[in-house]
Amino acid sequence: MFKLRSLDNEKKYGIAATSMKELLETGCKKFKLCSAGCRVCLYEDGTELTEDYFRNLPDNTQLILLTKEQAWSGCICDISLLLGSSNKQTTDRLIESAKSLLSDENAPKRRKILQELIHNLSDNAEAEDRECDKDWFKGIDSRFKTKSDYMKYNCASRVRGYLKEVKDYTGVSPKVQGEYQKIVATMVEQLKTVKYNGCYFDRREKDSLCTQEGWFSCQGAFDAEKCPSFHSINPYGNCESRILFSTWNLDHRIEKKRAIIPTLAKAVENRKGREINWEYFYSLLFTRENLKLVHIACHEKTCHNLECDWSKVYTKGKRRRQ
């Protein structure tokens, strides 16, 4: 018994045959194809079967029936079809095909691959409004009517968290606490004008970190140029992906707690009439100048050993009078 499909039909049929001739005749009849010029290949790698090869095939081998004009180089063709297709009908057929394979698959690794394929193909990323994808909004406050509005809020909330850490820093000398908080207040006003940079997660915005479809790519660890594992995610696709995206980090290359905030506090204490370059610290704390979006596996929690540039800590204008 063999599992046979055609190039134009992902459905597999169990075919019993004792010879190549019988297999071809039965297959062509099943798929309503003219037998002239037809041939059978291994689904896995596209090897064309001969009579001798056929006799040594194990049970349940997956085969594909091709007409004279058709070609098959193995299961990689299915991957090419998947990546190149934007047709919903084709995608739906691929989902059904993957589900069919999953029902017959017992190997944990292969089941995992098929499950993730089905999960990603079954998303509803193109939907934007709550009414068009109610499942995506499960557990989200009713004031959010679109996915982009919620994602913008999600990013702004992270930035607000960074701001709170700056405000609440306890390493500032009481003598300069007032000056320190004035600088923080200036940063707050700037953040308000850009709505706390919520645009980074909003797929409608020009400065977004994602594509127009909502795909985010990991930018790699703080000391890497890119992600070696090519991590990516589309939190706009479904509820599960949205939740998983919360484990991704906006990581500070120059660390917030170990370097930036302590340097700001020290700069205020030692300013000696000089103006603090608050825009420099602002860029390090809250903008893509120093932030990298990273998958949790690429988030290095060890010390980055990167310091602020002291040549940029103070403005280059005249000293301020005491």
PDB file of C-alpha atoms in Angstrom:
ATOM      1  CA  MET A   1       0.000   0.000   0.000  1.00  0.00           C
ATOM      2  CA  PHE A   2       1.354   3.387  -1.053  1.00  0.00           C
ATOM      3  CA  LYS A   3       0.185   6.975  -0.457  1.00  0.00           C
ATOM      4  CA  LEU A   4      -0.262   8.692  -3.793  1.00  0.00           C
ATOM      5  CA  ARG A   5      -1.157  12.280  -4.670  1.00  0.00           C
ATOM      6  CA  SER A   6      -1.030  14.371  -7.827  1.00  0.00           C
ATOM      7  CA  LEU A   7       0.588  17.752  -8.359  1.00  0.00           C
ATOM      8  CA  ASP A   8      -2.823  19.424  -8.650  1.00  0.00           C
ATOM      9  CA  ASN A   9      -4.451  17.641  -5.718  1.00  0.00           C
ATOM     10  CA  GLU A  10      -2.953  17.560  -2.213  1.00  0.00           C
ATOM     11  CA  LYS A  11      -5.320  14.781  -1.123  1.00  0.00           C
ATOM     12  CA  LYS A  12      -3.518  11.461  -0.716  1.00  0.00           C
ATOM     13  CA  TYR A  13      -5.005   8.108  -1.633  1.00  0.00           C
ATOM     14  CA  GLY A  14      -3.960   4.683  -0.450  1.00  0.00           C
ATOM     15  CA  ILE A  15      -3.081   2.673  -3.560  1.00  0.00           C
ATOM     16  CA  ALA A  16      -2.363  -1.062  -3.541  1.00  0.00           C
ATOM     17  CA  ALA A  17      -0.280  -2.251  -6.484  1.00  0.00           C
ATOM     18  CA  THR A  18       2.121  -5.076  -7.275  1.00  0.00           C
ATOM     19  CA  SER A  19       3.816  -3.396 -10.243  1.00  0.00           C
ATOM     20  CA  MET A  20       4.608   0.023 -11.647  1.00  0.00           C
ATOM     21  CA  LYS A  21       2.149  -0.579 -14.477  1.00  0.00           C
ATOM     22  CA  GLU A  22      -0.660  -1.313 -12.033  1.00  0.00           C
ATOM     23  CA  LEU A  23       0.268   1.674  -9.881  1.00  0.00           C
ATOM     24  CA  LEU A  24       0.199   4.052 -12.882  1.00  0.00           C
ATOM     25  CA  GLU A  25      -3.099   2.696 -14.196  1.00  0.00           C
ATOM     26  CA  THR A  26      -4.810   2.866 -10.810  1.00  0.00           C
ATOM     27  CA  GLY A  27      -3.395   6.311 -10.065  1.00  0.00           C
ATOM     28  CA  CYS A  28      -4.387   7.808 -13.415  1.00  0.00           C
ATOM     29  CA  LYS A  29      -7.878   6.425 -13.003  1.00  0.00           C
ATOM     30  CA  LYS A  30      -8.146   7.834  -9.475  1.00  0.00           C
ATOM     31  CA  PHE A  31      -6.986  11.324 -10.515  1.00  0.00           C
ATOM     32  CA  LYS A  32      -8.708  11.189 -13.926  1.00  0.00           C
ATOM     33  CA  LEU A  33      -5.499  11.663 -15.894  1.00  0.00           C
ATOM     34  CA  CYS A  34      -4.489  10.346 -19.290  1.00  0.00           C
ATOM     35  CA  SER A  35      -1.848   7.681 -18.657  1.00  0.00           C
ATOM     36  CA  ALA A  36       0.245   8.607 -21.714  1.00  0.00           C
ATOM     37  CA  GLY A  37       3.516  10.112 -20.518  1.00  0.00           C
ATOM     38  CA  CYS A  38       2.624   9.906 -16.814  1.00  0.00           C
ATOM     39  CA  ARG A  39       5.223   8.818 -14.290  1.00  0.00           C
ATOM     40  CA  VAL A  40       5.507   8.318 -10.536  1.00  0.00           C
ATOM     41  CA  CYS A  41       8.166   9.945  -8.331  1.00  0.00           C
ATOM     42  CA  LEU A  42       9.085   9.859  -4.667  1.00  0.00           C
ATOM     43  CA  TYR A  43       7.335  12.737  -2.931  1.00  0.00           C
ATOM     44  CA  GLU A  44      10.371  13.311  -0.693  1.00  0.00           C
ATOM     45  CA  ASP A  45      13.071  14.020  -3.284  1.00  0.00           C
ATOM     46  CA  GLY A  46      11.496  13.663  -6.744  1.00  0.00           C
ATOM     47  CA  THR A  47      13.290  10.448  -7.726  1.00  0.00           C
ATOM     48  CA  GLU A  48      11.474   8.850 -10.660  1.00  0.00           C
ATOM     49  CA  LEU A  49      10.467   5.255  -9.976  1.00  0.00           C
ATOM     50  CA  THR A  50      11.574   2.326 -12.077  1.00  0.00           C
ATOM     51  CA  GLU A  51      10.182  -1.201 -11.833  1.00  0.00           C
ATOM     52  CA  ASP A  52      13.215  -2.339  -9.825  1.00  0.00           C
ATOM     53  CA  TYR A  53      13.004   0.659  -7.489  1.00  0.00           C
ATOM     54  CA  PHE A  54       9.274   0.061  -7.043  1.00  0.00           C
ATOM     55  CA  ARG A  55       9.783  -3.525  -5.837  1.00  0.00           C
ATOM     56  CA  ASN A  56      11.953  -2.329  -2.947  1.00  0.00           C
ATOM     57  CA  LEU A  57       9.688   0.429  -1.661  1.00  0.00           C
ATOM     58  CA  PRO A  58       8.461   0.055   1.931  1.00  0.00           C
ATOM     59  CA  ASP A  59       4.776   0.271   2.783  1.00  0.00           C
ATOM     60  CA  ASN A  60       3.218   3.742   3.114  1.00  0.00           C
ATOM     61  CA  THR A  61       5.879   5.403   0.966  1.00  0.00           C
ATOM     62  CA  GLN A  62       4.600   8.798  -0.207  1.00  0.00           C
ATOM     63  CA  LEU A  63       4.516   9.140  -3.983  1.00  0.00           C
ATOM     64  CA  ILE A  64       3.431  11.777  -6.472  1.00  0.00           C
ATOM     65  CA  LEU A  65       1.878  11.200  -9.901  1.00  0.00           C
ATOM     66  CA  LEU A  66       3.062  13.579 -12.649  1.00  0.00           C
ATOM     67  CA  THR A  67       1.924  14.210 -16.196  1.00  0.00           C
ATOM     68  CA  LYS A  68       4.398  14.548 -19.076  1.00  0.00           C
ATOM     69  CA  GLU A  69       4.651  18.349 -18.683  1.00  0.00           C
ATOM     70  CA  GLN A  70       4.992  18.411 -14.889  1.00  0.00           C
ATOM     71  CA  ALA A  71       8.153  18.365 -12.772  1.00  0.00           C
ATOM     72  CA  TRP A  72       8.782  17.656  -9.099  1.00  0.00           C
ATOM     73  CA  SER A  73      12.041  18.143  -7.207  1.00  0.00           C
ATOM     74  CA  GLY A  74      10.779  16.927  -3.870  1.00  0.00           C
ATOM     75  CA  CYS A  75       8.909  18.334  -0.887  1.00  0.00           C
ATOM     76  CA  ILE A  76      10.885  21.582  -1.266  1.00  0.00           C
ATOM     77  CA  CYS A  77       8.385  22.364  -4.047  1.00  0.00           C
ATOM     78  CA  ASP A  78       5.611  22.511  -1.472  1.00  0.00           C
ATOM     79  CA  ILE A  79       7.653  25.003   0.538  1.00  0.00           C
ATOM     80  CA  SER A  80       8.135  27.139  -2.581  1.00  0.00           C
ATOM     81  CA  LEU A  81       4.408  27.030  -3.246  1.00  0.00           C
ATOM     82  CA  LEU A  82       3.736  28.045   0.339  1.00  0.00           C
ATOM     83  CA  LEU A  83       6.155  30.977   0.351  1.00  0.00           C
ATOM     84  CA  GLY A  84       5.090  32.231  -3.057  1.00  0.00           C
ATOM     85  CA  SER A  85       1.349  31.975  -2.615  1.00  0.00           C
ATOM     86  CA  SER A  86      -0.868  34.882  -1.653  1.00  0.00           C
ATOM     87  CA  ASN A  87      -4.023  33.117  -2.805  1.00  0.00           C
ATOM     88  CA  LYS A  88      -6.385  32.305   0.058  1.00  0.00           C
ATOM     89  CA  GLN A  89      -7.698  29.192  -1.660  1.00  0.00           C
ATOM     90  CA  THR A  90      -4.175  27.836  -2.059  1.00  0.00           C
ATOM     91  CA  THR A  91      -3.379  28.663   1.570  1.00  0.00           C
ATOM     92  CA  ASP A  92      -6.553  26.903   2.721  1.00  0.00           C
ATOM     93  CA  ARG A  93      -5.553  23.796   0.766  1.00  0.00           C
ATOM     94  CA  LEU A  94      -2.094  23.866   2.332  1.00  0.00           C
ATOM     95  CA  ILE A  95      -3.657  24.103   5.799  1.00  0.00           C
ATOM     96  CA  GLU A  96      -5.873  21.099   5.084  1.00  0.00           C
ATOM     97  CA  SER A  97      -2.877  19.207   3.717  1.00  0.00           C
ATOM     98  CA  ALA A  98      -0.827  19.985   6.835  1.00  0.00           C
ATOM     99  CA  LYS A  99      -3.715  18.914   9.074  1.00  0.00           C
ATOM    100  CA  SER A 100      -3.978  15.669   7.150  1.00  0.00           C
ATOM    101  CA  LEU A 101      -0.267  15.012   7.604  1.00  0.00           C
ATOM    102  CA  LEU A 102      -0.516  15.873  11.292  1.00  0.00           C
ATOM    103  CA  SER A 103      -3.260  13.313  11.863  1.00  0.00           C
ATOM    104  CA  ASP A 104      -0.950  10.552  10.587  1.00  0.00           C
ATOM    105  CA  GLU A 105       2.245  11.805  12.216  1.00  0.00           C
ATOM    106  CA  ASN A 106       3.589  10.418  15.508  1.00  0.00           C
ATOM    107  CA  ALA A 107       7.134  11.832  15.586  1.00  0.00           C
ATOM    108  CA  PRO A 108       7.158  14.769  18.090  1.00  0.00           C
ATOM    109  CA  LYS A 109       9.544  16.906  16.034  1.00  0.00           C
ATOM    110  CA  ARG A 110       7.480  16.604  12.858  1.00  0.00           C
ATOM    111  CA  ARG A 111       4.249  17.211  14.778  1.00  0.00           C
ATOM    112  CA  LYS A 112       5.768  20.413  16.187  1.00  0.00           C
ATOM    113  CA  ILE A 113       6.734  21.636  12.697  1.00  0.00           C
ATOM    114  CA  LEU A 114       3.276  20.903  11.302  1.00  0.00           C
ATOM    115  CA  GLN A 115       1.538  22.528  14.270  1.00  0.00           C
ATOM    116  CA  GLU A 116       3.554  25.731  13.846  1.00  0.00           C
ATOM    117  CA  LEU A 117       2.897  25.721  10.094  1.00  0.00           C
ATOM    118  CA  ILE A 118      -0.856  25.422  10.657  1.00  0.00           C
ATOM    119  CA  HIS A 119      -0.706  28.064  13.383  1.00  0.00           C
ATOM    120  CA  ASN A 120       1.028  30.602  11.130  1.00  0.00           C
ATOM    121  CA  LEU A 121      -1.075  29.885   8.058  1.00  0.00           C
ATOM    122  CA  SER A 122      -4.317  30.109  10.013  1.00  0.00           C
ATOM    123  CA  ASP A 123      -3.790  33.632  11.277  1.00  0.00           C
ATOM    124  CA  ASN A 124      -6.054  36.596  10.563  1.00  0.00           C
ATOM    125  CA  ALA A 125      -3.398  39.300  10.320  1.00  0.00           C
ATOM    126  CA  GLU A 126      -5.197  41.261   7.618  1.00  0.00           C
ATOM    127  CA  ALA A 127      -8.116  41.962   9.968  1.00  0.00           C
ATOM    128  CA  GLU A 128      -7.701  45.211  11.902  1.00  0.00           C
ATOM    129  CA  ASP A 129     -10.988  45.986  13.667  1.00  0.00           C
ATOM    130  CA  ARG A 130     -12.295  44.259  16.794  1.00  0.00           C
ATOM    131  CA  GLU A 131     -15.462  43.186  14.986  1.00  0.00           C
ATOM    132  CA  CYS A 132     -13.423  41.398  12.312  1.00  0.00           C
ATOM    133  CA  ASP A 133     -11.289  39.331  14.715  1.00  0.00           C
ATOM    134  CA  LYS A 134     -12.943  39.078  18.122  1.00  0.00           C
ATOM    135  CA  ASP A 135     -10.709  36.200  19.240  1.00  0.00           C
ATOM    136  CA  TRP A 136      -7.617  38.424  18.921  1.00  0.00           C
ATOM    137  CA  PHE A 137      -9.085  40.905  21.432  1.00  0.00           C
ATOM    138  CA  LYS A 138      -9.794  38.351  24.183  1.00  0.00           C
ATOM    139  CA  GLY A 139      -8.770  39.848  27.524  1.00  0.00           C
ATOM    140  CA  ILE A 140      -8.192  43.330  26.035  1.00  0.00           C
ATOM    141  CA  ASP A 141     -10.057  46.378  27.344  1.00  0.00           C
ATOM    142  CA  SER A 142     -13.069  47.288  25.220  1.00  0.00           C
ATOM    143  CA  ARG A 143     -11.733  50.805  24.587  1.00  0.00           C
ATOM    144  CA  PHE A 144      -9.358  49.362  22.011  1.00  0.00           C
ATOM    145  CA  LYS A 145     -11.205  49.059  18.705  1.00  0.00           C
ATOM    146  CA  THR A 146      -8.276  48.171  16.415  1.00  0.00           C
ATOM    147  CA  LYS A 147      -5.220  45.951  16.689  1.00  0.00           C
ATOM    148  CA  SER A 148      -2.867  48.809  15.824  1.00  0.00           C
ATOM    149  CA  ASP A 149      -4.275  50.990  18.602  1.00  0.00           C
ATOM    150  CA  TYR A 150      -3.637  48.254  21.140  1.00  0.00           C
ATOM    151  CA  MET A 151      -0.127  47.531  19.828  1.00  0.00           C
ATOM    152  CA  LYS A 152       0.679  51.250  19.983  1.00  0.00           C
ATOM    153  CA  TYR A 153      -0.524  51.292  23.591  1.00  0.00           C
ATOM    154  CA  ASN A 154       1.558  48.184  24.327  1.00  0.00           C
ATOM    155  CA  CYS A 155       4.756  49.854  23.142  1.00  0.00           C
ATOM    156  CA  ALA A 156       3.975  53.146  24.882  1.00  0.00           C
ATOM    157  CA  SER A 157       3.442  51.212  28.125  1.00  0.00           C
ATOM    158  CA  ARG A 158       6.930  49.755  27.866  1.00  0.00           C
ATOM    159  CA  VAL A 159       8.403  53.206  27.338  1.00  0.00           C
ATOM    160  CA  ARG A 160       6.408  54.563  30.293  1.00  0.00           C
ATOM    161  CA  GLY A 161       7.966  51.793  32.369  1.00  0.00           C
ATOM    162  CA  TYR A 162      11.443  52.958  31.389  1.00  0.00           C
ATOM    163  CA  LEU A 163      10.470  56.514  32.317  1.00  0.00           C
ATOM    164  CA  LYS A 164       9.305  55.411  35.748  1.00  0.00           C
ATOM    165  CA  GLU A 165      12.679  53.796  36.398  1.00  0.00           C
ATOM    166  CA  VAL A 166      14.384  57.081  35.539  1.00  0.00           C
ATOM    167  CA  LYS A 167      12.047  59.093  37.779  1.00  0.00           C
ATOM    168  CA  ASP A 168      12.364  56.714  40.726  1.00  0.00           C
ATOM    169  CA  TYR A 169      16.148  56.334  40.637  1.00  0.00           C
ATOM    170  CA  THR A 170      17.432  56.517  44.198  1.00  0.00           C
ATOM    171  CA  GLY A 171      21.091  57.126  43.431  1.00  0.00           C
ATOM    172  CA  VAL A 172      20.677  60.871  42.998  1.00  0.00           C
ATOM    173  CA  SER A 173      22.171  63.126  45.675  1.00  0.00           C
ATOM    174  CA  PRO A 174      19.462  65.067  47.583  1.00  0.00           C
ATOM    175  CA  LYS A 175      21.346  68.285  46.747  1.00  0.00           C
ATOM    176  CA  VAL A 176      20.711  67.901  43.019  1.00  0.00           C
ATOM    177  CA  GLN A 177      17.422  65.997  43.125  1.00  0.00           C
ATOM    178  CA  GLY A 178      15.556  69.078  41.930  1.00  0.00           C
ATOM    179  CA  GLU A 179      17.847  69.549  38.909  1.00  0.00           C
ATOM    180  CA  TYR A 180      17.606  65.852  38.103  1.00  0.00           C
ATOM    181  CA  GLN A 181      13.795  65.902  38.135  1.00  0.00           C
ATOM    182  CA  LYS A 182      13.728  69.021  35.922  1.00  0.00           C
ATOM    183  CA  ILE A 183      15.664  67.110  33.277  1.00  0.00           C
ATOM    184  CA  VAL A 184      13.286  64.170  33.628  1.00  0.00           C
ATOM    185  CA  ALA A 185      10.342  66.553  33.243  1.00  0.00           C
ATOM    186  CA  THR A 186      11.836  67.855  29.992  1.00  0.00           C
ATOM    187  CA  MET A 187      12.056  64.288  28.714  1.00  0.00           C
ATOM    188  CA  VAL A 188       8.436  63.691  29.713  1.00  0.00           C
ATOM    189  CA  GLU A 189       7.296  66.639  27.622  1.00  0.00           C
ATOM    190  CA  GLN A 190       9.219  65.306  24.638  1.00  0.00           C
ATOM    191  CA  LEU A 191       7.729  61.837  25.108  1.00  0.00           C
ATOM    192  CA  LYS A 192       4.250  63.316  25.191  1.00  0.00           C
ATOM    193  CA  THR A 193       4.761  64.969  21.818  1.00  0.00           C
ATOM    194  CA  VAL A 194       5.653  61.594  20.238  1.00  0.00           C
ATOM    195  CA  LYS A 195       3.046  59.680  22.271  1.00  0.00           C
ATOM    196  CA  TYR A 196       5.717  57.698  24.070  1.00  0.00           C
ATOM    197  CA  ASN A 197       6.984  56.252  20.789  1.00  0.00           C
ATOM    198  CA  GLY A 198       4.062  53.855  20.582  1.00  0.00           C
ATOM    199  CA  CYS A 199       4.540  54.058  16.803  1.00  0.00           C
ATOM    200  CA  TYR A 200       7.286  51.424  17.036  1.00  0.00           C
ATOM    201  CA  PHE A 201       4.653  48.646  17.342  1.00  0.00           C
ATOM    202  CA  ASP A 202       1.989  50.265  15.148  1.00  0.00           C
ATOM    203  CA  ARG A 203       2.009  48.779  11.658  1.00  0.00           C
ATOM    204  CA  ARG A 204       0.280  51.863  10.251  1.00  0.00           C
ATOM    205  CA  GLU A 205       3.205  54.129  11.203  1.00  0.00           C
ATOM    206  CA  LYS A 206       6.238  54.958   9.096  1.00  0.00           C
ATOM    207  CA  ASP A 207       8.648  54.456  12.023  1.00  0.00           C
ATOM    208  CA  SER A 208       7.223  51.070  12.988  1.00  0.00           C
ATOM    209  CA  LEU A 209       9.553  48.166  13.686  1.00  0.00           C
ATOM    210  CA  CYS A 210       7.278  45.836  11.722  1.00  0.00           C
ATOM    211  CA  THR A 211       6.114  45.394   8.146  1.00  0.00           C
ATOM    212  CA  GLN A 212       2.750  46.666   6.943  1.00  0.00           C
ATOM    213  CA  GLU A 213       1.410  43.149   7.522  1.00  0.00           C
ATOM    214  CA  GLY A 214       2.620  43.245  11.135  1.00  0.00           C
ATOM    215  CA  TRP A 215       5.722  41.022  11.010  1.00  0.00           C
ATOM    216  CA  PHE A 216       8.491  41.816  13.485  1.00  0.00           C
ATOM    217  CA  SER A 217      12.014  40.439  13.102  1.00  0.00           C
ATOM    218  CA  CYS A 218      14.474  39.964  15.923  1.00  0.00           C
ATOM    219  CA  GLN A 219      17.391  42.408  15.634  1.00  0.00           C
ATOM    220  CA  GLY A 220      19.786  40.132  17.483  1.00  0.00           C
ATOM    221  CA  ALA A 221      21.622  40.453  20.775  1.00  0.00           C
ATOM    222  CA  PHE A 222      23.045  43.827  21.851  1.00  0.00           C
ATOM    223  CA  ASP A 223      26.467  42.981  20.397  1.00  0.00           C
ATOM    224  CA  ALA A 224      25.253  41.297  17.204  1.00  0.00           C
ATOM    225  CA  GLU A 225      24.491  42.824  13.816  1.00  0.00           C
ATOM    226  CA  LYS A 226      21.550  40.495  13.208  1.00  0.00           C
ATOM    227  CA  CYS A 227      19.663  37.553  14.673  1.00  0.00           C
ATOM    228  CA  PRO A 228      21.425  34.273  13.763  1.00  0.00           C
ATOM    229  CA  SER A 229      18.179  32.322  14.236  1.00  0.00           C
ATOM    230  CA  PHE A 230      16.038  34.667  12.116  1.00  0.00           C
ATOM    231  CA  HIS A 231      13.353  34.882  14.793  1.00  0.00           C
ATOM    232  CA  SER A 232      10.161  36.536  13.595  1.00  0.00           C
ATOM    233  CA  ILE A 233       6.598  36.922  14.813  1.00  0.00           C
ATOM    234  CA  ASN A 234       3.353  38.564  13.775  1.00  0.00           C
ATOM    235  CA  PRO A 235       1.401  39.539  16.909  1.00  0.00           C
ATOM    236  CA  TYR A 236      -1.328  40.907  14.631  1.00  0.00           C
ATOM    237  CA  GLY A 237      -2.064  37.380  13.415  1.00  0.00           C
ATOM    238  CA  ASN A 238      -3.791  35.732  16.355  1.00  0.00           C
ATOM    239  CA  CYS A 239      -4.237  35.898  20.114  1.00  0.00           C
ATOM    240  CA  GLU A 240      -1.474  33.390  20.852  1.00  0.00           C
ATOM    241  CA  SER A 241       1.112  35.337  18.844  1.00  0.00           C
ATOM    242  CA  ARG A 242       0.039  38.565  20.533  1.00  0.00           C
ATOM    243  CA  ILE A 243       0.637  37.003  23.940  1.00  0.00           C
ATOM    244  CA  LEU A 244       3.972  35.481  22.893  1.00  0.00           C
ATOM    245  CA  PHE A 245       5.126  38.865  21.620  1.00  0.00           C
ATOM    246  CA  SER A 246       5.025  40.137  25.202  1.00  0.00           C
ATOM    247  CA  THR A 247       8.135  37.983  25.844  1.00  0.00           C
ATOM    248  CA  TRP A 248      10.104  39.921  23.215  1.00  0.00           C
ATOM    249  CA  ASN A 249      12.224  42.723  24.641  1.00  0.00           C
ATOM    250  CA  LEU A 250      13.052  46.274  23.668  1.00  0.00           C
ATOM    251  CA  ASP A 251      16.597  45.875  24.871  1.00  0.00           C
ATOM    252  CA  HIS A 252      18.913  48.798  25.655  1.00  0.00           C
ATOM    253  CA  ARG A 253      22.312  48.239  24.024  1.00  0.00           C
ATOM    254  CA  ILE A 254      23.887  50.657  26.493  1.00  0.00           C
ATOM    255  CA  GLU A 255      22.128  49.429  29.591  1.00  0.00           C
ATOM    256  CA  LYS A 256      19.492  51.544  31.256  1.00  0.00           C
ATOM    257  CA  LYS A 257      20.106  50.579  34.903  1.00  0.00           C
ATOM    258  CA  ARG A 258      23.825  49.877  34.782  1.00  0.00           C
ATOM    259  CA  ALA A 259      24.954  52.779  32.610  1.00  0.00           C
ATOM    260  CA  ILE A 260      22.498  55.412  31.371  1.00  0.00           C
ATOM    261  CA  ILE A 261      20.618  56.400  34.508  1.00  0.00           C
ATOM    262  CA  PRO A 262      23.688  56.371  36.800  1.00  0.00           C
ATOM    263  CA  THR A 263      25.600  58.437  34.236  1.00  0.00           C
ATOM    264  CA  LEU A 264      22.772  60.976  34.081  1.00  0.00           C
ATOM    265  CA  ALA A 265      22.738  61.285  37.867  1.00  0.00           C
ATOM    266  CA  LYS A 266      26.524  61.670  37.989  1.00  0.00           C
ATOM    267  CA  ALA A 267      26.433  64.260  35.210  1.00  0.00           C
ATOM    268  CA  VAL A 268      23.931  66.349  37.179  1.00  0.00           C
ATOM    269  CA  GLU A 269      26.083  66.212  40.299  1.00  0.00           C
ATOM    270  CA  ASN A 270      29.252  67.195  38.428  1.00  0.00           C
ATOM    271  CA  ARG A 271      27.830  69.667  35.943  1.00  0.00           C
ATOM    272  CA  LYS A 272      29.594  72.731  37.420  1.00  0.00           C
ATOM    273  CA  GLY A 273      27.462  75.143  35.477  1.00  0.00           C
ATOM    274  CA  ARG A 274      27.355  73.072  32.305  1.00  0.00           C
ATOM    275  CA  GLU A 275      24.090  72.246  30.578  1.00  0.00           C
ATOM    276  CA  ILE A 276      23.086  68.600  30.579  1.00  0.00           C
ATOM    277  CA  ASN A 277      22.542  67.269  27.065  1.00  0.00           C
ATOM    278  CA  TRP A 278      19.162  65.771  27.934  1.00  0.00           C
ATOM    279  CA  GLU A 279      18.483  64.895  24.285  1.00  0.00           C
ATOM    280  CA  TYR A 280      21.427  62.504  24.329  1.00  0.00           C
ATOM    281  CA  PHE A 281      20.076  60.674  27.361  1.00  0.00           C
ATOM    282  CA  TYR A 282      16.585  60.772  25.909  1.00  0.00           C
ATOM    283  CA  SER A 283      17.788  59.063  22.727  1.00  0.00           C
ATOM    284  CA  LEU A 284      19.520  56.325  24.724  1.00  0.00           C
ATOM    285  CA  LEU A 285      16.569  55.689  27.016  1.00  0.00           C
ATOM    286  CA  PHE A 286      13.572  55.909  24.720  1.00  0.00           C
ATOM    287  CA  THR A 287      14.454  55.681  21.021  1.00  0.00           C
ATOM    288  CA  ARG A 288      15.676  53.239  18.409  1.00  0.00           C
ATOM    289  CA  GLU A 289      19.060  54.928  18.655  1.00  0.00           C
ATOM    290  CA  ASN A 290      19.792  52.539  21.523  1.00  0.00           C
ATOM    291  CA  LEU A 291      16.828  50.127  21.566  1.00  0.00           C
ATOM    292  CA  LYS A 292      16.815  46.747  19.816  1.00  0.00           C
ATOM    293  CA  LEU A 293      13.800  44.467  19.518  1.00  0.00           C
ATOM    294  CA  VAL A 294      14.939  40.979  20.487  1.00  0.00           C
ATOM    295  CA  HIS A 295      13.455  37.531  20.893  1.00  0.00           C
ATOM    296  CA  ILE A 296      13.739  36.250  24.448  1.00  0.00           C
ATOM    297  CA  ALA A 297      16.404  33.750  23.369  1.00  0.00           C
ATOM    298  CA  CYS A 298      18.553  36.607  22.021  1.00  0.00           C
ATOM    299  CA  HIS A 299      18.129  38.789  25.105  1.00  0.00           C
ATOM    300  CA  GLU A 300      21.487  38.839  26.879  1.00  0.00           C
ATOM    301  CA  LYS A 301      20.954  39.573  30.579  1.00  0.00           C
ATOM    302  CA  THR A 302      24.645  39.654  31.372  1.00  0.00           C
ATOM    303  CA  CYS A 303      26.500  42.954  31.693  1.00  0.00           C
ATOM    304  CA  HIS A 304      26.877  44.589  28.285  1.00  0.00           C
ATOM    305  CA  ASN A 305      29.995  46.513  29.329  1.00  0.00           C
ATOM    306  CA  LEU A 306      28.999  49.515  27.228  1.00  0.00           C
ATOM    307  CA  GLU A 307      29.246  53.038  28.613  1.00  0.00           C
ATOM    308  CA  CYS A 308      27.750  56.415  27.739  1.00  0.00           C
ATOM    309  CA  ASP A 309      29.846  58.779  25.653  1.00  0.00           C
ATOM    310  CA  TRP A 310      30.993  61.485  28.086  1.00  0.00           C
ATOM    311  CA  SER A 311      31.761  63.809  25.201  1.00  0.00           C
ATOM    312  CA  LYS A 312      28.009  63.981  24.602  1.00  0.00           C
ATOM    313  CA  VAL A 313      26.837  64.277  28.206  1.00  0.00           C
ATOM    314  CA  TYR A 314      26.993  68.094  28.270  1.00  0.00           C
ATOM    315  CA  THR A 315      25.984  70.551  25.581  1.00  0.00           C
ATOM    316  CA  LYS A 316      28.761  72.467  23.853  1.00  0.00           C
ATOM    317  CA  GLY A 317      27.253  75.886  24.497  1.00  0.00           C
ATOM    318  CA  LYS A 318      28.150  78.368  27.154  1.00  0.00           C
ATOM    319  CA  ARG A 319      28.234  77.337  30.786  1.00  0.00           C
ATOM    320  CA  ARG A 320      25.157  78.140  32.770  1.00  0.00           C
ATOM    321  CA  ARG A 321      25.561  80.670  35.545  1.00  0.00           C
ATOM    322  CA  GLN A 322      25.223  79.321  39.078  1.00  0.00           C
TER     323      GLN A 322
END
